[in-house]
């Protein structure tokens, strides 16, 4: 909703709403119907009418908007109104378009974004990423699985959707700025309740960091869970993906050479991933267990990834890893989300 009598400010706000894909309701004074004030996800109050809004019902999502230079009294009026902030145009146009687009898309809590990376090749990171995505979808969460490794074998093959119609990474290579999250979601292949962003069979098109940033930001705005299978080659695009994570899982085998390789990997990605933790899988060398490995890496332990012989058998019949909820991998992944998504944070 827009509330202003300043026709110049109104023209600016309508232009920005159009850019964000938002359809505003316009009032020149506080509406008499309470629902007209309380229901809109975002209310833009012009400087010119702020003084007349004293005493209105407090609600979230109010922004005080004006044009030109900062007004020393603007923050006082914002506090009286209960506004979340003060925006001055044209300097704050980008910020305001983002807020309007969030409101138009119904953005609530951003997706919990979990990245999985192998301490060395063959550690089982892709298998765990697939299992986590399928478990999140089974639990009823909007789920996106992202293949972050252009040199890998293709998560779409592992998930069984390599021939499913939809967009792949090369289609987003020129993306910059804000992508519509609903359009992103609807454009991707879907299998077993999971949306999948993969590389397809043609990996010749590089995807720059700006495109990775746009795509993952759009994915996060849809809420639920985003699982990224990360590349072990930490180039600028991979580093951008890592910077978007809420939680990183380093998959480590329980033997000394694997731990040494994982230590080197951890030293590279620790500065980029804000919360890196260890997932350890057996069998173990003599004297080692999952806690010993996590302690050697100086990382918190998420848990022991069980050896699940059923995974290979399932793949022979066309089932992706973790598709069987009662299998060892399925139960591990469900327990992980039970701890994480129920609390709304990476704990």
XYZ file of C-alpha atoms in Angstrom:
347
model
C 0.000 0.000 0.000
C 1.150 3.548 -0.790
C 0.038 6.420 1.415
C 0.914 9.898 0.124
C -0.536 13.149 -1.278
C 2.731 14.094 -3.005
C 2.041 13.381 -6.691
C 5.733 13.481 -7.607
C 6.577 10.922 -4.908
C 3.588 8.829 -5.961
C 4.827 8.725 -9.564
C 8.233 7.511 -8.356
C 6.711 4.839 -6.120
C 4.381 3.576 -8.845
C 7.329 3.307 -11.230
C 9.308 1.286 -8.672
C 6.312 -0.946 -7.962
C 6.038 -1.699 -11.684
C 9.747 -2.571 -11.787
C 9.275 -4.986 -8.871
C 6.113 -6.593 -10.250
C 4.000 -5.259 -7.362
C 0.462 -3.914 -7.705
C -0.075 -1.283 -5.004
C -3.229 0.046 -3.399
C -2.972 3.859 -3.230
C -4.442 6.082 -0.483
C -4.043 9.794 0.173
C -4.941 9.454 3.853
C -5.085 6.655 6.404
C -7.822 4.276 5.165
C -10.923 3.956 7.298
C -11.090 0.188 6.841
C -8.689 -1.375 9.327
C -7.948 -4.270 6.956
C -6.693 -1.842 4.298
C -4.008 -0.778 6.774
C -3.155 -4.128 8.377
C -3.412 -6.596 5.466
C -0.855 -5.376 2.884
C 2.575 -6.991 3.373
C 4.303 -3.609 2.929
C 3.131 -0.051 3.584
C 4.987 2.928 2.100
C 4.179 6.130 3.960
C 5.209 9.400 2.347
C 6.983 12.045 4.402
C 4.177 14.441 3.569
C 1.502 12.467 5.472
C 3.576 10.896 8.269
C 2.512 13.458 10.886
C -1.148 12.627 10.236
C -0.550 8.908 10.825
C 0.085 9.267 14.552
C -2.059 6.898 16.556
C -2.628 4.332 13.811
C -2.354 0.662 14.723
C 1.227 -0.573 15.001
C 2.159 -3.204 12.428
C 5.319 -4.620 10.791
C 6.346 -3.708 7.266
C 6.068 0.098 7.336
C 8.657 2.213 5.519
C 8.806 6.001 5.609
C 9.705 7.260 2.135
C 10.724 10.695 0.913
C 12.714 12.415 -1.806
C 15.826 14.543 -1.762
C 18.165 15.228 1.124
C 17.945 13.621 4.545
C 15.452 15.268 6.843
C 16.695 15.341 10.470
C 13.107 14.913 11.648
C 12.416 11.885 9.463
C 13.634 9.325 11.988
C 11.591 10.914 14.762
C 8.477 10.593 12.594
C 9.448 7.025 11.720
C 9.719 6.097 15.416
C 6.316 7.648 16.129
C 4.859 5.673 13.238
C 6.579 2.405 14.139
C 8.323 2.286 10.754
C 11.119 -0.190 10.110
C 13.241 2.351 8.265
C 13.549 5.591 6.328
C 14.300 5.551 2.587
C 15.273 8.602 0.572
C 14.807 8.561 -3.188
C 16.511 8.306 -5.603
C 19.463 6.927 -3.578
C 17.433 4.093 -2.028
C 15.577 3.002 -5.176
C 17.432 -0.330 -5.392
C 16.681 -1.161 -1.768
C 13.029 -0.252 -2.191
C 12.637 -2.356 -5.350
C 14.029 -5.350 -3.438
C 11.562 -4.825 -0.592
C 8.669 -4.432 -3.035
C 9.668 -7.563 -4.937
C 9.907 -9.501 -1.661
C 6.402 -8.370 -0.769
C 5.054 -9.265 -4.211
C 6.614 -12.743 -4.031
C 5.360 -13.371 -0.516
C 8.850 -13.788 0.914
C 8.849 -14.953 4.511
C 11.747 -16.841 6.089
C 14.597 -17.505 3.621
C 15.499 -21.073 2.812
C 18.007 -22.857 4.984
C 20.882 -23.412 2.566
C 23.159 -26.401 3.169
C 26.253 -27.147 1.119
C 27.889 -30.571 0.913
C 31.509 -31.026 -0.119
C 33.813 -34.038 -0.106
C 37.013 -33.953 1.892
C 38.462 -35.801 -1.090
C 37.090 -37.318 -4.281
C 34.725 -40.230 -3.771
C 33.825 -39.280 -0.201
C 30.109 -39.548 -0.914
C 29.169 -35.857 -0.957
C 26.847 -36.125 -3.971
C 25.120 -39.144 -2.464
C 24.526 -37.236 0.768
C 23.313 -34.141 -1.113
C 20.691 -36.210 -2.964
C 19.603 -37.919 0.235
C 19.235 -34.608 2.064
C 17.146 -33.090 -0.727
C 14.800 -36.069 -0.915
C 14.397 -36.178 2.873
C 13.542 -32.457 3.018
C 10.921 -32.910 0.295
C 9.408 -35.909 2.097
C 9.078 -33.764 5.207
C 6.951 -31.302 3.228
C 9.515 -28.551 2.687
C 9.950 -26.692 -0.582
C 13.285 -28.112 -1.761
C 15.846 -27.187 -4.393
C 18.892 -29.344 -5.135
C 21.717 -27.424 -6.835
C 24.565 -29.086 -8.698
C 27.492 -26.826 -7.901
C 30.138 -28.976 -9.594
C 30.383 -28.468 -13.377
C 33.027 -31.211 -13.601
C 31.039 -33.798 -11.689
C 29.047 -36.615 -13.191
C 25.780 -34.688 -13.012
C 23.335 -34.798 -10.120
C 20.499 -34.989 -12.625
C 21.777 -38.446 -13.615
C 22.025 -39.499 -9.976
C 18.495 -38.249 -9.358
C 17.163 -39.749 -12.585
C 15.942 -36.544 -14.230
C 18.554 -35.973 -16.936
C 15.876 -36.170 -19.647
C 13.274 -34.113 -17.789
C 12.414 -30.793 -19.445
C 13.570 -27.652 -17.687
C 16.311 -25.071 -17.493
C 19.934 -25.821 -16.602
C 22.855 -23.730 -15.366
C 23.932 -22.508 -18.831
C 20.482 -20.924 -19.236
C 21.286 -18.619 -16.304
C 24.860 -17.737 -17.296
C 23.929 -14.155 -18.244
C 21.841 -13.519 -15.113
C 22.585 -10.429 -13.060
C 20.722 -8.660 -10.316
C 17.429 -9.981 -9.038
C 15.701 -13.072 -10.450
C 12.056 -13.786 -9.731
C 12.162 -16.717 -7.344
C 8.799 -18.146 -8.399
C 9.833 -18.077 -12.073
C 13.130 -19.795 -11.202
C 11.383 -22.552 -9.316
C 8.797 -23.178 -12.029
C 11.450 -23.341 -14.770
C 13.460 -26.183 -13.220
C 12.956 -29.940 -13.608
C 11.145 -31.623 -10.747
C 11.537 -35.172 -9.469
C 10.106 -36.697 -6.276
C 9.135 -33.247 -4.979
C 12.632 -31.816 -5.514
C 13.425 -29.016 -7.951
C 16.779 -29.661 -9.597
C 19.317 -27.227 -11.062
C 21.993 -29.188 -12.914
C 24.553 -28.655 -15.650
C 23.001 -30.857 -18.264
C 25.242 -32.528 -20.804
C 26.866 -29.369 -22.233
C 29.261 -27.837 -19.698
C 30.954 -25.507 -22.173
C 29.181 -22.368 -20.935
C 30.877 -20.888 -17.848
C 28.608 -19.478 -15.156
C 30.151 -16.369 -13.562
C 29.882 -15.513 -9.850
C 27.239 -12.845 -10.550
C 24.919 -15.466 -12.029
C 25.526 -17.861 -9.117
C 24.691 -15.021 -6.719
C 21.452 -14.165 -8.535
C 20.258 -17.755 -8.800
C 20.993 -18.755 -5.210
C 19.540 -15.523 -3.817
C 16.316 -16.210 -5.728
C 16.280 -19.805 -4.486
C 16.734 -18.706 -0.869
C 13.821 -16.283 -1.067
C 11.395 -19.150 -1.726
C 11.952 -20.605 1.747
C 12.250 -24.271 2.698
C 15.575 -25.951 1.995
C 18.283 -25.479 -0.612
C 20.963 -28.198 -0.884
C 24.120 -27.452 -2.882
C 26.532 -30.161 -3.994
C 29.755 -28.147 -4.034
C 32.781 -28.380 -6.281
C 36.141 -29.156 -4.677
C 37.727 -26.704 -7.141
C 37.220 -23.415 -5.291
C 37.094 -20.914 -8.153
C 35.251 -17.550 -7.830
C 31.885 -19.093 -8.764
C 32.271 -21.899 -6.221
C 33.350 -19.373 -3.577
C 30.212 -17.347 -4.302
C 28.064 -20.442 -3.757
C 29.868 -21.154 -0.491
C 29.280 -17.604 0.741
C 25.515 -18.152 0.391
C 25.460 -21.158 2.730
C 24.006 -21.239 6.207
C 25.763 -24.535 6.909
C 28.511 -26.483 5.183
C 28.961 -30.237 5.578
C 32.431 -31.652 4.915
C 32.144 -35.393 4.197
C 35.224 -37.270 5.426
C 36.150 -40.940 5.265
C 37.538 -42.473 8.449
C 41.115 -43.117 7.388
C 44.270 -41.071 7.763
C 44.887 -40.017 4.155
C 41.271 -38.932 3.834
C 41.564 -36.874 7.016
C 44.760 -35.235 5.720
C 43.025 -34.336 2.446
C 40.001 -33.003 4.353
C 42.258 -30.818 6.500
C 43.576 -29.131 3.378
C 40.076 -28.672 2.019
C 38.847 -27.253 5.319
C 41.687 -24.722 5.399
C 40.584 -23.449 1.974
C 36.843 -23.213 2.564
C 36.697 -22.290 6.266
C 37.228 -18.577 5.520
C 34.283 -18.635 3.090
C 31.724 -20.938 4.753
C 30.349 -19.310 7.884
C 29.514 -22.614 9.627
C 31.468 -25.684 8.535
C 30.882 -29.076 10.172
C 32.020 -32.653 9.655
C 30.056 -35.672 8.499
C 32.195 -38.794 8.948
C 31.757 -42.135 7.245
C 33.334 -45.481 7.907
C 34.906 -47.943 7.757
C 37.573 -46.618 10.105
C 41.286 -47.177 10.311
C 42.498 -48.705 13.562
C 42.088 -46.338 16.494
C 39.802 -43.891 14.647
C 36.137 -43.116 15.102
C 33.867 -40.272 14.011
C 34.680 -38.044 16.987
C 38.432 -38.524 16.505
C 38.110 -37.432 12.864
C 36.028 -34.351 13.736
C 38.476 -33.391 16.492
C 41.427 -33.786 14.108
C 39.702 -31.406 11.689
C 38.717 -29.049 14.536
C 35.156 -29.086 13.275
C 31.859 -29.767 15.059
C 30.555 -33.267 14.359
C 27.158 -33.561 12.665
C 27.147 -37.330 12.824
C 28.335 -40.591 11.307
C 27.099 -41.197 7.781
C 26.254 -44.897 7.774
C 27.422 -47.248 5.068
C 24.217 -48.141 3.267
C 24.593 -51.130 0.917
C 21.017 -50.533 -0.176
C 22.031 -47.367 -2.037
C 23.824 -49.272 -4.799
C 21.003 -51.780 -5.032
C 18.471 -48.950 -5.305
C 20.454 -47.304 -8.099
C 20.408 -50.559 -10.058
C 16.611 -50.344 -9.983
C 16.526 -46.628 -10.830
C 16.050 -45.230 -7.327
C 18.214 -42.217 -6.368
C 20.282 -42.249 -3.154
C 18.125 -41.747 -0.081
C 14.836 -42.385 -1.888
C 13.987 -45.163 0.572
C 12.969 -43.383 3.795
C 13.614 -46.466 5.946
C 17.090 -47.045 4.517
C 20.157 -46.075 6.508
C 20.836 -42.981 4.382
C 17.181 -41.949 4.407
C 16.976 -42.166 8.187
C 20.231 -40.230 8.639
C 19.001 -37.410 6.394
C 15.556 -37.262 7.993
C 17.146 -37.021 11.434
C 19.395 -34.204 10.215
C 16.449 -32.109 8.982
C 14.501 -32.966 12.102
C 17.172 -31.180 14.121
C 17.768 -28.319 11.706
C 14.539 -27.291 10.006
C 12.343 -27.619 13.070
C 14.497 -25.046 14.849
C 14.746 -22.815 11.771
C 18.510 -22.537 12.152
C 21.630 -24.552 11.555
C 22.140 -26.259 14.887
